[in-house]
Amino acid sequence: MMKKLSIAIIISFLYFLANFSAAHSAVLDISKFGGSPNADITQAFTSAWNEACASTSAAKIVIPSGTYKMGVLEVKGPCKAPVEVQVDGTIQAPGNNADLKGAEQWIRFDGIDSLTVSGKGVFDGQGAAAWKDASIAWKDKSHGRRAISLYFAYCNNSMVTGITSKDSKYFHFMVLGCNNITFDAVTITAPDESPNTDGIHLGRSNGVTIINTNIGTGDDCVSLGDGSKNVTVQNVNCGPGHGISVGSLGKYPNEENVAGFIVKNCTLTETENGVRIKTWPDTPGKITVTDMHFEDIIMNNVMNPVIIDQEYCPWNQCSKKNPSKIKLSKVTFKNIKGTSGTAEGVIIICSSGVPCDGVELNNVDLTFNGAPAVAKCSHVNPLVTGKAPVCGATASASASTSPSASPDSASASPSASPAQESTLEKSPSKREKSPKKQKSASKEEEEKEDDD
């Protein structure tokens, strides 16, 4: 009884502290720094950030309702106390990609602990013009890299909640080298024909949670690059887009292992893929991918609902002479039901060099045109339980490539590039401080071709 009473007292005290802290947070309205609707608030926000970050008590920057313009913004920590950015208005990026002057991201939060980005507002990337030039830029890098909308680099114990990201020029959110970051009740939207507009892309981050979120874009709703660990995606609606993906992996040396991914209670609607793991063949990458779990998922007319492709090679950019060196193990697909847009609802193509271990199909109930979807597999002997398709003939690599894909809809993976060898040489929590070794990610990314 005393133990229960003590716990209750502790919880009450913590609740009091949280409310006391919130009540005494410094509130910094953007108008205090010269920011006003229909004007550029880049400098106003920078000034507000400098004051908030220097505060020894929690501070909140507020951007009220209204429409604001913002150019390239980069704010850095460490800060002396938690900082919240509450956005209730609409913030617009420059419509012309050239006005971002080659920046790799529109808004970047860097090296910050206890950051919250909240509100009912909208970050409008105004990406339509950039999408039209995407195919030119894909072939000719001199046309410039499109900017990621919101980039979180080396941020820990942080949260993004309530906001909307709309029409990004490139990825909506990039999370690199972060620990313990949560996306809750976020909306991400772009037309299905918008290239490379991944919803949330993760790289070398640990403890990322994405919950209660709606994502509809022209590319992956959620994608994991190398070094991603302990990631949860739950109660997420995905579509349109390319599904929820691990990878692509293995194209570059010195990539890091991927472990601990749970996708649960999600619905995918008319996406080009469902839940997917993809690795390149005949490349230097040699890592492990383990503990991947996809559970309680509804598929609504999804082209490739369940797919592992270790011969991933879009647009014949590689050779398949040698198999993928990426080892996959402990992968489960459980309680997945709905409709497939293809007869082969389950495709599992594992590496002939390092076949998959511990793959399980448990109650995978998919139909195509009213008939049960089939499974095709290679270099794997999955455990099949409950109602699930039994592996038939050997799957072909071409079966896993969406017929509608094109270079314009290809998705790059910033976290899977050699750039991370310089930015994250040891671990996500240890940044290389030498300016000579802090190479820009996109400089290296420009040297590689985009993937789907």
Short mmCIF file of C-alpha atoms in Angstrom, two decimals:
data_model
loop_
_atom_site.label_atom_id
_atom_site.label_comp_id
_atom_site.label_asym_id
_atom_site.label_seq_id
_atom_site.Cartn_x
_atom_site.Cartn_y
_atom_site.Cartn_z
CA MET A 1 0.00 0.00 0.00
CA MET A 2 2.81 2.37 0.97
CA LYS A 3 4.59 1.54 -2.29
CA LYS A 4 1.49 2.42 -4.34
CA LEU A 5 1.05 5.63 -2.34
CA SER A 6 4.69 6.58 -2.92
CA ILE A 7 4.34 6.02 -6.67
CA ALA A 8 1.18 8.16 -6.72
CA ILE A 9 2.97 10.95 -4.85
CA ILE A 10 5.92 10.82 -7.24
CA ILE A 11 3.64 10.93 -10.31
CA SER A 12 1.68 13.85 -8.83
CA PHE A 13 4.90 15.70 -8.07
CA LEU A 14 6.24 15.15 -11.59
CA TYR A 15 2.93 16.32 -13.04
CA PHE A 16 3.14 19.43 -10.85
CA LEU A 17 6.68 20.11 -11.99
CA ALA A 18 5.70 19.73 -15.65
CA ASN A 19 2.81 22.15 -15.29
CA PHE A 20 4.86 24.55 -13.18
CA SER A 21 7.60 24.54 -15.80
CA ALA A 22 5.12 25.07 -18.64
CA ALA A 23 3.44 27.91 -16.75
CA HIS A 24 6.78 29.65 -16.22
CA SER A 25 8.22 29.10 -19.69
CA ALA A 26 9.26 32.24 -21.47
CA VAL A 27 6.87 32.79 -24.39
CA LEU A 28 8.52 34.53 -27.31
CA ASP A 29 6.00 35.65 -29.91
CA ILE A 30 7.60 36.10 -33.30
CA SER A 31 6.12 39.61 -33.49
CA LYS A 32 8.42 40.65 -30.65
CA PHE A 33 11.32 40.17 -33.05
CA GLY A 34 9.76 41.97 -36.01
CA GLY A 35 8.02 38.98 -37.57
CA SER A 36 4.65 39.64 -39.15
CA PRO A 37 2.26 37.85 -41.52
CA ASN A 38 2.98 38.07 -45.26
CA ALA A 39 6.61 38.90 -44.56
CA ASP A 40 9.89 37.00 -44.37
CA ILE A 41 10.52 35.89 -40.78
CA THR A 42 13.90 34.21 -41.26
CA GLN A 43 15.80 36.83 -39.30
CA ALA A 44 13.03 37.23 -36.74
CA PHE A 45 13.05 33.52 -36.04
CA THR A 46 16.83 33.46 -35.77
CA SER A 47 16.72 36.24 -33.18
CA ALA A 48 13.94 34.48 -31.26
CA TRP A 49 15.92 31.23 -31.33
CA ASN A 50 19.05 32.87 -30.00
CA GLU A 51 17.12 34.24 -27.03
CA ALA A 52 15.23 30.99 -26.40
CA CYS A 53 18.36 28.85 -26.64
CA ALA A 54 20.23 31.09 -24.21
CA SER A 55 17.43 31.02 -21.64
CA THR A 56 18.17 29.09 -18.46
CA SER A 57 14.50 28.12 -18.18
CA ALA A 58 12.23 26.49 -20.75
CA ALA A 59 11.27 28.80 -23.61
CA LYS A 60 8.63 28.72 -26.31
CA ILE A 61 8.76 30.47 -29.67
CA VAL A 62 5.25 31.12 -30.99
CA ILE A 63 4.32 31.74 -34.61
CA PRO A 64 0.61 32.68 -34.55
CA SER A 65 -1.95 32.07 -37.26
CA GLY A 66 -1.27 33.79 -40.56
CA THR A 67 0.97 33.16 -43.57
CA TYR A 68 4.70 33.79 -43.31
CA LYS A 69 7.67 33.41 -45.61
CA MET A 70 10.98 31.87 -44.62
CA GLY A 71 14.28 31.40 -46.42
CA VAL A 72 17.01 28.94 -45.51
CA LEU A 73 17.17 28.54 -41.74
CA GLU A 74 19.66 26.68 -39.55
CA VAL A 75 19.48 26.85 -35.77
CA LYS A 76 21.87 25.05 -33.47
CA GLY A 77 22.27 23.85 -29.92
CA PRO A 78 23.18 22.99 -27.36
CA CYS A 79 20.64 25.11 -25.53
CA LYS A 80 20.58 25.79 -21.80
CA ALA A 81 17.00 24.53 -21.32
CA PRO A 82 14.21 22.90 -23.35
CA VAL A 83 12.92 24.88 -26.32
CA GLU A 84 9.52 24.54 -27.97
CA VAL A 85 8.63 25.97 -31.37
CA GLN A 86 4.86 26.32 -31.64
CA VAL A 87 3.70 26.94 -35.19
CA ASP A 88 0.04 27.82 -35.67
CA GLY A 89 0.40 29.65 -38.96
CA THR A 90 1.60 28.63 -42.41
CA ILE A 91 5.30 29.03 -43.17
CA GLN A 92 6.16 29.05 -46.87
CA ALA A 93 9.48 28.10 -48.42
CA PRO A 94 10.70 29.98 -51.51
CA GLY A 95 8.85 28.61 -54.52
CA ASN A 96 11.95 28.66 -56.69
CA ASN A 97 14.51 26.04 -55.66
CA ALA A 98 17.30 28.37 -56.83
CA ASP A 99 16.29 30.85 -54.12
CA LEU A 100 17.50 28.32 -51.57
CA LYS A 101 20.98 28.94 -52.99
CA GLY A 102 22.04 25.32 -53.07
CA ALA A 103 21.05 24.58 -49.47
CA GLU A 104 20.64 20.91 -48.63
CA GLN A 105 17.67 21.63 -46.41
CA TRP A 106 15.16 24.40 -45.96
CA ILE A 107 14.97 24.30 -42.14
CA ARG A 108 17.61 22.53 -40.04
CA PHE A 109 17.64 21.87 -36.30
CA ASP A 110 21.12 20.78 -35.27
CA GLY A 111 22.61 19.45 -32.04
CA ILE A 112 19.64 20.20 -29.78
CA ASP A 113 18.36 18.30 -26.75
CA SER A 114 14.74 18.53 -25.56
CA LEU A 115 13.36 20.24 -28.66
CA THR A 116 9.63 20.29 -29.37
CA VAL A 117 8.09 21.40 -32.66
CA SER A 118 4.34 21.65 -32.14
CA GLY A 119 1.17 23.39 -33.22
CA LYS A 120 -1.57 23.21 -35.80
CA GLY A 121 0.43 25.02 -38.45
CA VAL A 122 1.81 24.09 -41.86
CA PHE A 123 5.31 24.00 -43.29
CA ASP A 124 4.67 24.53 -47.01
CA GLY A 125 7.66 23.50 -49.10
CA GLN A 126 6.07 24.86 -52.32
CA GLY A 127 7.69 22.05 -54.26
CA ALA A 128 5.73 22.07 -57.52
CA ALA A 129 8.34 23.95 -59.56
CA ALA A 130 11.17 21.81 -58.16
CA TRP A 131 9.34 18.60 -59.08
CA LYS A 132 9.21 19.68 -62.72
CA ASP A 133 12.99 20.07 -62.79
CA ALA A 134 13.62 16.83 -60.93
CA SER A 135 14.28 14.70 -64.00
CA ILE A 136 16.78 17.27 -65.30
CA ALA A 137 18.57 17.47 -61.95
CA TRP A 138 18.64 13.67 -61.75
CA LYS A 139 20.62 13.56 -64.99
CA ASP A 140 22.57 16.79 -64.56
CA LYS A 141 23.67 17.59 -61.01
CA SER A 142 24.64 21.13 -62.01
CA HIS A 143 20.94 21.97 -61.78
CA GLY A 144 21.23 21.69 -58.02
CA ARG A 145 19.98 19.42 -55.30
CA ARG A 146 16.45 19.91 -54.08
CA ALA A 147 16.18 20.81 -50.41
CA ILE A 148 14.78 18.63 -47.65
CA SER A 149 12.06 20.54 -45.82
CA LEU A 150 12.77 19.79 -42.14
CA TYR A 151 16.09 18.27 -41.11
CA PHE A 152 16.78 17.06 -37.58
CA ALA A 153 20.49 16.37 -37.07
CA TYR A 154 21.88 15.07 -33.77
CA CYS A 155 18.77 16.05 -31.81
CA ASN A 156 17.95 14.01 -28.70
CA ASN A 157 14.90 13.57 -26.46
CA SER A 158 12.75 15.59 -28.83
CA MET A 159 9.23 15.61 -30.26
CA VAL A 160 7.39 16.75 -33.38
CA THR A 161 3.63 16.90 -32.85
CA GLY A 162 0.52 18.27 -34.52
CA ILE A 163 2.11 20.05 -37.44
CA THR A 164 1.67 19.49 -41.19
CA SER A 165 4.40 19.27 -43.81
CA LYS A 166 3.08 20.01 -47.26
CA ASP A 167 4.55 19.78 -50.77
CA SER A 168 8.21 19.44 -49.89
CA LYS A 169 10.69 19.89 -52.70
CA TYR A 170 12.47 16.71 -51.63
CA PHE A 171 12.13 14.68 -48.40
CA HIS A 172 9.66 16.12 -45.89
CA PHE A 173 11.58 15.08 -42.78
CA MET A 174 15.13 13.81 -42.42
CA VAL A 175 16.32 12.41 -39.07
CA LEU A 176 20.07 11.84 -38.84
CA GLY A 177 22.11 10.86 -35.79
CA CYS A 178 19.21 11.43 -33.37
CA ASN A 179 18.31 9.58 -30.18
CA ASN A 180 14.83 9.32 -28.71
CA ILE A 181 12.74 11.42 -31.07
CA THR A 182 8.98 11.07 -31.52
CA PHE A 183 6.62 12.09 -34.32
CA ASP A 184 3.04 12.15 -33.04
CA ALA A 185 -0.12 13.23 -34.88
CA VAL A 186 1.83 14.68 -37.80
CA THR A 187 0.37 15.11 -41.29
CA ILE A 188 2.60 14.78 -44.35
CA THR A 189 1.16 15.40 -47.78
CA ALA A 190 2.29 15.75 -51.39
CA PRO A 191 0.82 14.55 -54.72
CA ASP A 192 1.58 10.96 -55.70
CA GLU A 193 3.45 12.20 -58.79
CA SER A 194 5.88 14.32 -56.75
CA PRO A 195 9.31 12.65 -56.98
CA ASN A 196 11.47 11.86 -53.95
CA THR A 197 9.05 13.39 -51.44
CA ASP A 198 9.66 10.72 -48.78
CA GLY A 199 7.65 11.37 -45.64
CA ILE A 200 10.16 10.57 -42.88
CA HIS A 201 13.62 9.22 -43.66
CA LEU A 202 15.85 7.96 -40.87
CA GLY A 203 19.59 7.39 -40.75
CA ARG A 204 21.88 6.31 -37.92
CA SER A 205 19.27 7.15 -35.32
CA ASN A 206 18.19 5.19 -32.23
CA GLY A 207 14.81 5.20 -30.56
CA VAL A 208 12.59 6.85 -33.18
CA THR A 209 8.81 6.58 -32.72
CA ILE A 210 6.28 7.53 -35.40
CA ILE A 211 2.68 7.27 -34.19
CA ASN A 212 -0.85 8.45 -35.06
CA THR A 213 0.37 10.00 -38.29
CA ASN A 214 -1.02 10.36 -41.84
CA ILE A 215 1.46 10.26 -44.71
CA GLY A 216 0.67 10.55 -48.41
CA THR A 217 3.51 11.40 -50.79
CA GLY A 218 5.22 10.53 -54.05
CA ASP A 219 7.73 8.18 -52.42
CA ASP A 220 8.22 6.12 -49.26
CA CYS A 221 5.99 7.09 -46.35
CA VAL A 222 8.74 6.01 -43.96
CA SER A 223 12.20 4.82 -44.98
CA LEU A 224 15.11 3.50 -42.93
CA GLY A 225 18.69 4.06 -43.91
CA ASP A 226 21.70 2.33 -42.43
CA GLY A 227 22.36 2.53 -38.69
CA SER A 228 18.66 2.80 -37.80
CA LYS A 229 17.89 1.05 -34.50
CA ASN A 230 14.83 0.59 -32.31
CA VAL A 231 12.30 2.27 -34.57
CA THR A 232 8.52 2.00 -34.04
CA VAL A 233 5.89 2.94 -36.62
CA GLN A 234 2.39 2.54 -35.18
CA ASN A 235 -1.11 3.74 -36.12
CA VAL A 236 0.13 5.28 -39.35
CA ASN A 237 -1.93 5.69 -42.52
CA CYS A 238 0.24 5.51 -45.64
CA GLY A 239 -0.86 6.36 -49.15
CA PRO A 240 -0.31 7.39 -51.80
CA GLY A 241 3.38 6.57 -51.95
CA HIS A 242 5.83 3.70 -52.15
CA GLY A 243 5.05 2.15 -48.78
CA ILE A 244 7.16 1.63 -45.66
CA SER A 245 10.71 0.61 -46.53
CA VAL A 246 13.93 -0.59 -44.99
CA GLY A 247 16.71 0.48 -47.32
CA SER A 248 17.97 0.47 -49.82
CA LEU A 249 21.09 -0.91 -48.12
CA GLY A 250 24.46 -2.27 -49.12
CA LYS A 251 25.47 0.05 -51.90
CA TYR A 252 28.23 1.78 -49.94
CA PRO A 253 31.09 0.61 -47.70
CA ASN A 254 31.07 1.36 -43.98
CA GLU A 255 27.31 1.28 -43.60
CA GLU A 256 26.05 0.37 -40.14
CA ASN A 257 23.78 -2.46 -39.01
CA VAL A 258 20.01 -2.04 -38.84
CA ALA A 259 18.16 -3.61 -35.91
CA GLY A 260 14.82 -3.38 -34.15
CA PHE A 261 12.00 -2.20 -36.43
CA ILE A 262 8.33 -2.59 -35.53
CA VAL A 263 5.52 -1.59 -37.87
CA LYS A 264 2.16 -2.17 -36.20
CA ASN A 265 -1.51 -1.23 -36.65
CA CYS A 266 -0.91 0.58 -39.92
CA THR A 267 -3.04 0.94 -43.05
CA LEU A 268 -1.55 1.25 -46.54
CA THR A 269 -3.81 2.37 -49.38
CA GLU A 270 -2.98 2.15 -53.11
CA THR A 271 0.76 2.35 -52.56
CA GLU A 272 3.32 0.98 -55.01
CA ASN A 273 4.71 -1.26 -52.29
CA GLY A 274 3.56 -2.31 -48.87
CA VAL A 275 6.17 -3.26 -46.27
CA ARG A 276 9.54 -3.74 -47.91
CA ILE A 277 13.21 -4.54 -47.29
CA LYS A 278 15.60 -3.82 -50.17
CA THR A 279 19.35 -4.39 -50.53
CA TRP A 280 21.69 -4.01 -53.49
CA PRO A 281 23.54 -6.96 -55.04
CA ASP A 282 27.19 -6.93 -56.11
CA THR A 283 28.13 -3.98 -53.90
CA PRO A 284 30.59 -3.49 -51.01
CA GLY A 285 28.06 -3.12 -48.18
CA LYS A 286 28.24 -5.94 -45.65
CA ILE A 287 25.98 -5.44 -42.65
CA THR A 288 23.21 -7.25 -40.78
CA VAL A 289 19.52 -6.44 -40.70
CA THR A 290 17.66 -8.13 -37.86
CA ASP A 291 14.51 -8.01 -35.76
CA MET A 292 12.19 -6.60 -38.41
CA HIS A 293 8.54 -7.07 -37.42
CA PHE A 294 5.47 -6.09 -39.45
CA GLU A 295 2.20 -6.77 -37.62
CA ASP A 296 -1.52 -6.01 -37.79
CA ILE A 297 -1.43 -4.23 -41.14
CA ILE A 298 -4.26 -3.59 -43.60
CA MET A 299 -3.44 -3.42 -47.32
CA ASN A 300 -5.90 -1.69 -49.65
CA ASN A 301 -5.04 -2.43 -53.29
CA VAL A 302 -1.29 -2.34 -52.66
CA MET A 303 0.92 -3.40 -55.58
CA ASN A 304 3.51 -5.44 -53.68
CA PRO A 305 2.12 -5.85 -50.16
CA VAL A 306 4.96 -7.93 -48.67
CA ILE A 307 8.36 -7.80 -50.29
CA ILE A 308 11.98 -8.59 -49.52
CA ASP A 309 14.22 -7.80 -52.48
CA GLN A 310 17.92 -8.54 -52.12
CA GLU A 311 18.43 -8.13 -55.85
CA TYR A 312 17.28 -4.54 -55.77
CA CYS A 313 18.68 -2.81 -58.82
CA PRO A 314 16.43 -0.08 -60.24
CA TRP A 315 17.03 1.05 -63.80
CA ASN A 316 19.79 -1.60 -64.13
CA GLN A 317 22.23 0.64 -62.28
CA CYS A 318 24.20 -2.33 -61.02
CA SER A 319 25.37 -5.84 -61.79
CA LYS A 320 23.80 -8.94 -60.32
CA LYS A 321 26.93 -10.97 -60.93
CA ASN A 322 27.51 -11.30 -57.19
CA PRO A 323 24.81 -11.58 -54.51
CA SER A 324 24.02 -9.07 -51.81
CA LYS A 325 26.26 -9.31 -48.73
CA ILE A 326 23.53 -8.05 -46.39
CA LYS A 327 22.39 -10.72 -43.91
CA LEU A 328 18.68 -10.65 -43.02
CA SER A 329 17.36 -12.48 -39.97
CA LYS A 330 14.37 -12.54 -37.63
CA VAL A 331 11.85 -11.00 -40.01
CA THR A 332 8.17 -11.55 -39.28
CA PHE A 333 5.02 -10.67 -41.21
CA LYS A 334 2.03 -11.24 -38.93
CA ASN A 335 -1.69 -10.52 -39.24
CA ILE A 336 -1.49 -8.78 -42.60
CA LYS A 337 -4.71 -8.71 -44.58
CA GLY A 338 -6.40 -6.93 -47.46
CA THR A 339 -6.12 -6.67 -51.21
CA SER A 340 -3.09 -6.88 -53.46
CA GLY A 341 -2.72 -5.11 -56.79
CA THR A 342 -0.61 -8.02 -58.03
CA ALA A 343 -1.13 -11.78 -58.04
CA GLU A 344 2.12 -12.24 -56.13
CA GLY A 345 1.13 -10.69 -52.83
CA VAL A 346 4.27 -12.00 -51.11
CA ILE A 347 7.70 -11.86 -52.77
CA ILE A 348 10.75 -12.86 -50.77
CA ILE A 349 13.99 -12.71 -52.76
CA CYS A 350 16.90 -13.35 -50.42
CA SER A 351 20.61 -13.36 -51.14
CA SER A 352 22.13 -16.57 -52.51
CA GLY A 353 25.33 -15.64 -50.67
CA VAL A 354 23.76 -15.07 -47.25
CA PRO A 355 20.24 -16.55 -47.30
CA CYS A 356 17.62 -15.14 -44.95
CA ASP A 357 17.14 -16.76 -41.55
CA GLY A 358 14.11 -16.70 -39.31
CA VAL A 359 11.55 -15.36 -41.79
CA GLU A 360 7.97 -16.00 -40.67
CA LEU A 361 4.63 -15.59 -42.43
CA ASN A 362 1.86 -15.74 -39.83
CA ASN A 363 -1.75 -15.08 -40.88
CA VAL A 364 -0.95 -13.23 -44.08
CA ASP A 365 -4.34 -13.14 -45.80
CA LEU A 366 -4.20 -11.23 -49.09
CA THR A 367 -6.42 -11.47 -52.16
CA PHE A 368 -5.98 -10.43 -55.78
CA ASN A 369 -9.13 -10.00 -57.86
CA GLY A 370 -11.03 -12.05 -55.30
CA ALA A 371 -8.62 -14.99 -55.30
CA PRO A 372 -5.91 -15.70 -52.72
CA ALA A 373 -2.64 -14.00 -53.55
CA VAL A 374 0.38 -16.26 -53.95
CA ALA A 375 3.91 -16.19 -52.55
CA LYS A 376 7.14 -16.60 -54.49
CA CYS A 377 10.44 -17.00 -52.75
CA SER A 378 14.12 -17.70 -53.30
CA HIS A 379 16.98 -18.52 -50.92
CA VAL A 380 14.66 -18.65 -47.93
CA ASN A 381 12.58 -21.24 -46.13
CA PRO A 382 10.00 -19.21 -44.24
CA LEU A 383 7.99 -20.58 -41.36
CA VAL A 384 4.36 -20.43 -42.47
CA THR A 385 1.65 -20.51 -39.80
CA GLY A 386 -2.05 -19.74 -39.81
CA LYS A 387 -3.60 -18.65 -43.09
CA ALA A 388 -0.70 -17.61 -45.29
CA PRO A 389 0.47 -18.38 -48.81
CA VAL A 390 3.07 -21.11 -49.19
CA CYS A 391 6.12 -20.23 -51.26
CA GLY A 392 5.79 -21.36 -54.85
CA ALA A 393 8.14 -21.03 -57.80
CA THR A 394 11.36 -19.06 -57.53
CA ALA A 395 10.67 -15.34 -57.63
CA SER A 396 12.29 -13.22 -60.26
CA ALA A 397 13.91 -9.93 -59.42
CA SER A 398 11.86 -8.19 -62.09
CA ALA A 399 8.67 -9.14 -60.28
CA SER A 400 9.59 -6.83 -57.43
CA THR A 401 10.18 -3.77 -59.55
CA SER A 402 7.15 -1.57 -59.97
CA PRO A 403 6.27 -1.28 -63.66
CA SER A 404 5.28 2.33 -63.19
CA ALA A 405 8.59 3.41 -61.68
CA SER A 406 10.82 5.91 -63.38
CA PRO A 407 13.95 7.89 -62.50
CA ASP A 408 11.69 10.77 -61.53
CA SER A 409 10.13 8.71 -58.77
CA ALA A 410 13.39 7.28 -57.52
CA SER A 411 14.25 7.84 -53.87
CA ALA A 412 17.73 8.63 -52.67
CA SER A 413 18.82 7.59 -49.22
CA PRO A 414 20.96 10.31 -47.65
CA SER A 415 21.81 8.12 -44.72
CA ALA A 416 23.26 5.40 -46.93
CA SER A 417 26.02 7.42 -48.49
CA PRO A 418 29.73 7.72 -47.82
CA ALA A 419 29.01 11.13 -46.34
CA GLN A 420 28.13 9.49 -43.08
CA GLU A 421 31.61 8.13 -42.77
CA SER A 422 32.68 11.69 -42.09
CA THR A 423 29.69 13.00 -40.16
CA LEU A 424 29.16 9.97 -37.95
CA GLU A 425 32.39 8.07 -37.70
CA LYS A 426 31.74 6.46 -34.32
CA SER A 427 28.07 6.61 -33.37
CA PRO A 428 25.04 8.91 -33.65
CA SER A 429 25.88 10.47 -30.30
CA LYS A 430 29.50 11.28 -31.16
CA ARG A 431 29.93 13.93 -33.80
CA GLU A 432 33.24 14.61 -35.46
CA LYS A 433 34.11 18.18 -34.47
CA SER A 434 36.92 18.77 -36.90
CA PRO A 435 35.72 21.10 -39.68
CA LYS A 436 37.83 19.15 -42.15
CA LYS A 437 35.84 16.00 -41.43
CA GLN A 438 32.36 17.50 -41.35
CA LYS A 439 31.69 16.92 -44.99
CA SER A 440 28.29 17.95 -46.29
CA ALA A 441 25.96 15.00 -46.81
CA SER A 442 24.60 16.08 -50.15
CA LYS A 443 28.04 16.56 -51.68
CA GLU A 444 28.46 12.81 -51.46
CA GLU A 445 24.81 12.13 -52.25
CA GLU A 446 25.15 13.94 -55.55
CA GLU A 447 27.64 11.29 -56.63
CA LYS A 448 25.15 8.47 -56.30
CA GLU A 449 22.06 7.68 -58.27
CA ASP A 450 18.62 7.83 -56.74
CA ASP A 451 16.70 4.67 -55.96
CA ASP A 452 13.00 3.88 -55.86
#
